[in-house]
Coordinates of C-alpha atoms in Angstrom, one line a residue:
M1 CA 0.3 -0.2 0.0
Y2 CA 1.1 3.4 -1.0
G3 CA -1.4 5.4 1.4
N4 CA -2.6 7.7 -1.9
I5 CA -5.2 7.2 -4.4
T6 CA -3.5 4.4 -6.2
D7 CA -3.9 2.0 -3.9
V8 CA -7.5 1.6 -5.5
P9 CA -7.1 -0.8 -8.2
G10 CA -7.2 0.6 -11.9
V11 CA -6.3 4.5 -10.6
K12 CA -2.9 5.9 -11.7
V13 CA -1.8 9.2 -10.7
G14 CA 0.7 11.6 -12.8
H15 CA 2.0 15.1 -12.0
A16 CA 3.8 18.3 -14.1
E17 CA 4.5 21.6 -13.0
N18 CA 6.2 24.7 -14.6
K19 CA 8.0 25.7 -11.4
N20 CA 9.2 29.2 -12.1
A21 CA 5.7 30.1 -13.3
I22 CA 4.4 28.4 -9.6
T23 CA 1.3 26.5 -11.6
G24 CA 1.0 22.8 -12.4
C25 CA -1.6 20.2 -12.9
T26 CA -2.1 16.4 -11.8
A27 CA -3.7 13.8 -14.3
L28 CA -5.8 10.6 -12.9
L29 CA -5.8 7.8 -15.4
V30 CA -8.8 5.1 -15.3
E31 CA -7.6 3.1 -18.6
N32 CA -10.3 0.2 -18.3
G33 CA -12.7 2.9 -17.5
A34 CA -14.7 4.2 -14.5
V35 CA -18.2 5.0 -13.8
C36 CA -17.7 8.5 -12.3
G37 CA -20.3 11.0 -10.2
V38 CA -19.4 14.7 -9.5
D39 CA -20.4 17.0 -6.7
V40 CA -20.1 20.9 -7.6
R41 CA -21.1 22.8 -3.9
G42 CA -18.7 25.9 -4.6
S43 CA -20.2 29.0 -6.3
A44 CA -17.4 29.9 -8.5
P45 CA -16.3 26.8 -10.1
G46 CA -14.5 26.2 -13.1
T47 CA -14.9 22.8 -14.9
R48 CA -15.1 20.7 -18.0
E49 CA -17.5 17.6 -19.1
T50 CA -19.3 17.7 -15.3
D51 CA -22.5 17.7 -17.3
A52 CA -21.7 14.4 -19.0
L53 CA -21.7 12.8 -15.3
D54 CA -25.3 13.3 -14.7
P55 CA -27.0 10.2 -13.8
I56 CA -30.1 11.2 -16.6
N57 CA -27.2 11.5 -19.3
A58 CA -25.4 8.5 -21.5
I59 CA -22.0 8.6 -21.1
D60 CA -21.4 5.5 -18.6
H61 CA -17.6 5.8 -18.3
V62 CA -14.7 7.9 -18.0
H63 CA -11.2 7.4 -18.6
G64 CA -9.3 9.9 -16.7
I65 CA -10.0 13.0 -14.5
C66 CA -7.6 16.5 -14.8
L67 CA -7.1 18.8 -11.7
A68 CA -5.2 21.6 -13.1
G69 CA -3.8 25.3 -11.7
G70 CA -4.5 28.3 -14.1
S71 CA -8.1 29.1 -13.4
A72 CA -9.9 28.8 -16.6
F73 CA -7.3 28.9 -18.9
G74 CA -6.3 25.6 -16.8
L75 CA -9.1 23.4 -18.4
D76 CA -6.6 23.2 -21.5
A77 CA -4.5 20.9 -20.0
A78 CA -7.4 17.9 -19.9
T79 CA -7.1 18.0 -23.7
G80 CA -3.3 17.0 -23.6
V81 CA -4.5 14.1 -21.3
M82 CA -7.2 13.1 -23.8
H83 CA -4.5 13.5 -26.6
Y84 CA -2.1 10.8 -24.7
L85 CA -5.2 8.5 -23.8
E86 CA -6.2 8.6 -28.1
E87 CA -2.8 7.5 -29.0
K88 CA -3.4 4.4 -26.5
G89 CA -6.5 3.8 -28.2
I90 CA -8.4 4.6 -25.1
G91 CA -12.0 6.3 -25.3
V92 CA -15.7 5.7 -26.2
D93 CA -15.6 4.2 -29.8
A94 CA -17.2 6.7 -31.9
G95 CA -16.4 4.8 -34.9
V96 CA -14.0 7.2 -36.8
T97 CA -12.0 7.1 -33.7
K98 CA -11.7 6.6 -29.8
I99 CA -13.0 9.6 -27.5
P100 CA -11.4 9.5 -24.3
I101 CA -13.9 11.1 -21.8
V102 CA -11.3 13.3 -19.3
P103 CA -13.6 15.7 -16.8
S104 CA -11.9 18.5 -15.4
A105 CA -11.5 21.1 -12.7
V106 CA -9.5 23.8 -12.0
L107 CA -8.4 26.3 -9.0
F108 CA -6.8 29.9 -9.2
D109 CA -3.2 29.9 -8.6
L110 CA -2.3 33.2 -10.1
F111 CA -1.4 35.4 -7.1
I112 CA 1.8 33.7 -6.9
G113 CA 4.5 33.0 -9.7
D114 CA 3.9 34.2 -13.3
A115 CA 0.1 34.9 -13.9
H116 CA 0.3 34.8 -17.5
V117 CA 1.8 31.2 -17.7
R118 CA -1.1 28.5 -16.8
P119 CA -1.1 24.9 -17.3
T120 CA -1.5 24.0 -21.5
A121 CA -2.6 20.7 -23.2
K122 CA 1.3 19.8 -23.3
M123 CA 1.6 20.0 -19.5
G124 CA -1.8 17.8 -19.2
Y125 CA 0.0 15.5 -21.8
E126 CA 3.3 15.1 -19.6
A127 CA 1.2 14.5 -16.6
A128 CA -0.6 12.0 -18.2
K129 CA 2.4 10.3 -19.6
S130 CA 4.0 10.3 -16.2
A131 CA 1.0 8.6 -14.6
R132 CA 1.8 5.0 -12.8
V133 CA 0.5 3.3 -9.5
G134 CA 3.2 4.0 -6.9
A135 CA 4.3 6.6 -4.0
F136 CA 4.2 10.5 -4.9
A137 CA 5.0 13.4 -2.6
N138 CA 2.1 15.7 -1.4
G139 CA 2.1 19.4 -0.9
N140 CA 3.6 21.9 -3.7
I141 CA 3.2 19.3 -6.4
G142 CA 0.9 18.9 -9.5
V143 CA -2.0 21.1 -9.4
G144 CA -1.2 21.7 -5.8
Y145 CA 1.7 23.3 -6.7
G146 CA 0.7 27.3 -6.4
A147 CA -2.3 26.4 -4.3
T148 CA -3.0 28.8 -1.3
V149 CA -5.4 29.3 1.4
G150 CA -6.5 31.9 3.9
K151 CA -7.7 34.7 1.8
M152 CA -10.7 36.1 3.4
A153 CA -8.9 39.4 4.2
G154 CA -7.2 39.5 1.4
P155 CA -4.3 37.4 -0.7
Q156 CA -1.7 39.3 1.0
F157 CA -2.5 36.9 4.2
C158 CA -2.6 33.8 2.7
M159 CA -0.7 30.8 3.6
K160 CA 0.3 27.6 1.4
G161 CA -2.0 24.9 0.3
G162 CA -1.3 22.0 -1.3
L163 CA -1.8 18.5 -3.0
G164 CA -3.0 15.6 -0.8
S165 CA -3.6 12.0 -1.2
A166 CA -4.9 9.2 1.2
S167 CA -6.0 5.8 1.1
I168 CA -8.4 3.5 3.5
T169 CA -9.2 0.1 3.7
G170 CA -12.5 -1.1 4.9
K171 CA -14.6 -4.6 5.1
E172 CA -14.2 -7.2 2.2
D173 CA -11.1 -5.9 0.6
L174 CA -12.9 -2.5 -0.1
V175 CA -10.3 0.4 -0.8
V176 CA -11.3 3.8 -0.9
G177 CA -8.7 6.6 -1.9
A178 CA -8.5 10.6 -2.2
I179 CA -6.7 12.8 -3.7
V180 CA -7.1 16.5 -3.4
A181 CA -5.9 20.2 -4.0
V182 CA -6.5 22.5 -1.1
N183 CA -6.9 26.4 -2.5
A184 CA -9.5 27.6 0.0
V185 CA -10.8 31.2 0.6
G186 CA -11.0 29.5 4.3
D187 CA -8.7 28.3 7.0
V188 CA -7.9 24.8 7.1
R189 CA -8.3 23.3 10.8
D190 CA -7.8 19.8 12.2
P191 CA -11.0 18.3 12.6
N192 CA -10.2 16.8 15.9
T193 CA -8.8 20.1 18.0
R194 CA -10.5 22.8 15.5
E195 CA -7.3 24.4 15.9
I196 CA -6.3 26.2 12.9
I197 CA -3.4 24.8 10.9
A198 CA -3.1 27.0 8.1
G199 CA -5.0 30.3 6.7
A200 CA -5.2 33.7 7.3
R201 CA -2.4 35.0 8.9
N202 CA -1.5 38.7 10.4
L203 CA 2.5 38.7 9.0
E204 CA 3.7 41.3 11.7
T205 CA 2.0 39.4 14.7
G206 CA 2.4 36.1 13.6
S207 CA -1.4 35.7 15.1
W208 CA -4.3 33.7 13.1
I209 CA -6.8 36.1 11.4
D210 CA -9.8 33.9 11.8
S211 CA -11.6 33.9 8.6
C212 CA -15.2 33.4 9.7
A213 CA -14.9 36.0 12.8
Y214 CA -13.3 38.5 10.2
L215 CA -16.5 37.7 7.8
A216 CA -18.8 38.3 11.0
E217 CA -17.1 41.0 11.9
N218 CA -17.0 42.8 8.6
A219 CA -19.4 41.5 6.7
Q220 CA -17.8 40.9 3.2
S221 CA -14.5 39.3 2.3
Q222 CA -11.6 40.7 0.8
A223 CA -11.1 37.8 -1.7
L224 CA -11.9 38.1 -5.0
Q225 CA -14.9 35.9 -6.8
G226 CA -13.4 32.3 -8.6
T227 CA -10.1 32.9 -7.1
N228 CA -10.1 30.3 -4.5
T229 CA -11.3 26.5 -4.5
T230 CA -11.0 22.8 -3.1
I231 CA -11.1 20.4 -6.2
G232 CA -11.0 16.4 -5.7
V233 CA -11.1 12.9 -6.4
I234 CA -12.4 10.1 -4.5
A235 CA -12.0 6.5 -6.2
V236 CA -13.3 3.3 -4.9
N237 CA -12.8 -0.3 -5.8
A238 CA -16.6 -0.9 -6.0
Y239 CA -19.3 -1.5 -8.0
L240 CA -21.1 2.2 -8.5
T241 CA -23.7 3.6 -10.4
K242 CA -23.6 7.1 -11.9
S243 CA -26.5 8.2 -9.1
E244 CA -24.3 6.2 -6.6
A245 CA -21.3 7.9 -7.3
K246 CA -23.2 11.1 -7.4
K247 CA -24.4 10.8 -3.8
I248 CA -20.8 9.5 -2.5
A249 CA -19.8 12.9 -3.7
Q250 CA -22.1 14.8 -2.1
L251 CA -21.6 12.9 1.2
T252 CA -17.8 13.7 0.6
Q253 CA -18.4 17.2 0.9
N254 CA -19.2 16.7 4.4
A255 CA -15.0 16.3 5.0
L256 CA -14.7 20.0 3.3
A257 CA -17.3 21.3 6.0
R258 CA -14.9 19.4 8.8
T259 CA -11.7 21.0 7.7
I260 CA -11.9 24.3 5.6
Y261 CA -13.9 27.3 7.7
P262 CA -15.8 29.0 6.1
V263 CA -16.7 26.4 2.7
H264 CA -18.6 26.2 -0.2
T265 CA -18.9 30.2 -0.4
M266 CA -19.6 32.4 -3.2
L267 CA -15.6 32.9 -3.8
D268 CA -15.2 28.8 -3.8
G269 CA -15.4 26.5 -6.7
D270 CA -15.5 22.9 -4.5
T271 CA -16.0 20.1 -6.6
I272 CA -15.4 16.3 -5.8
F273 CA -15.7 13.7 -8.2
V274 CA -16.0 10.3 -7.5
L275 CA -14.8 7.1 -9.5
G276 CA -16.1 3.4 -9.0
T277 CA -13.5 0.7 -10.6
G278 CA -15.0 -2.8 -9.3
D279 CA -17.5 -4.9 -9.4
K280 CA -18.5 -5.5 -6.0
S281 CA -21.3 -3.8 -4.3
Y282 CA -21.4 -1.9 -1.3
S283 CA -23.4 0.2 1.1
V284 CA -23.7 3.7 -0.6
D285 CA -23.3 5.3 3.3
Y286 CA -20.7 2.9 4.1
I287 CA -18.5 4.1 1.3
G288 CA -19.7 7.7 1.6
H289 CA -18.4 7.4 5.7
L290 CA -15.1 5.9 4.4
A291 CA -14.6 8.5 1.8
T292 CA -15.2 11.2 4.1
R293 CA -12.5 9.8 6.7
V294 CA -10.0 9.7 3.8
M295 CA -10.7 12.9 2.2
E296 CA -10.1 14.6 5.6
E297 CA -6.8 12.8 6.1
A298 CA -5.5 13.9 1.8
I299 CA -6.7 17.7 2.9
L300 CA -4.6 17.6 6.3
S301 CA -1.8 15.7 4.1
G302 CA -1.6 18.6 1.3
V303 CA -1.2 21.3 4.1
K304 CA 0.8 20.0 6.3
S305 CA 3.7 18.7 3.4
A306 CA 3.4 22.2 1.8
Y307 CA 6.6 24.3 1.8
K308 CA 7.1 27.8 1.9
L309 CA 7.1 29.1 -1.6
A310 CA 7.7 32.8 -3.3
G311 CA 7.4 34.2 0.4
V312 CA 4.3 32.3 1.1
E313 CA 4.5 30.7 4.6
S314 CA 3.6 27.1 5.0
Y315 CA 2.5 24.7 8.0
S316 CA 5.9 23.4 7.9
S317 CA 8.0 26.7 7.7
I318 CA 6.0 28.4 11.0
Q319 CA 6.5 25.3 13.0
N320 CA 10.0 25.2 12.4
A321 CA 10.0 29.2 12.9

């Protein structure tokens, strides 16, 4: 077991970054296809192919998911993932060619680095080409490379977010994995202690600017719409219908509500995908319970593993100060 989402059979993960521009993308490949559902809870999402995942629509399986920085510009990265899968002959058979189905979600990481350089189709292709089963770093990697959190009082008070992944085993060989890029407007708290571990921070005093308290006192945010979000994927080696996958995605949003304060705001685009790669049925509530737990773990790992970048402090940098 690698302790990440690739512990779920059929799932590969690859990353690519532009470290000078401080942006990146992450590709998840399910080359044998997977049933997929999605729940979009934030009010400023940047997504692609999510309508196809509605249970009333025809597409039954997806072949990959792309998570990227670059705001709406970063949706181009999914095209590169599609090209890679097409070259391998993977996709929906349309007679004249095979069309890979690759839903995507993006986050805004233009505050640090070069705002004019974003993930491209080439970067998406590189991420897909590097996808494999195995261990990978958390924190400043892939889509999480330029992620930040705690922008309610303005981006100048933010801290480093990042990419996190985790897995958990259940009964009867069930494996549930999560991967998430944490780029929230709110603060990240430990769900057990409710203590802030990363968020808005007064640079002069080193004290926290509680984002919920700030909002209550000022009645508005200093963050801009569409400049924040938490995007992630749950994978499970279970048989799921599209309706069941969507319900599990809804349940998994509880993990965000337990770790991010505030969450699902008008300023966030919080989006969770769920992949079912197996052929054995389990209780939806049971899978949802495990998915919520493992997503919490992934969120904390992404933030705690991030390191200081471009002058933006991180959990590890303030712990070691």
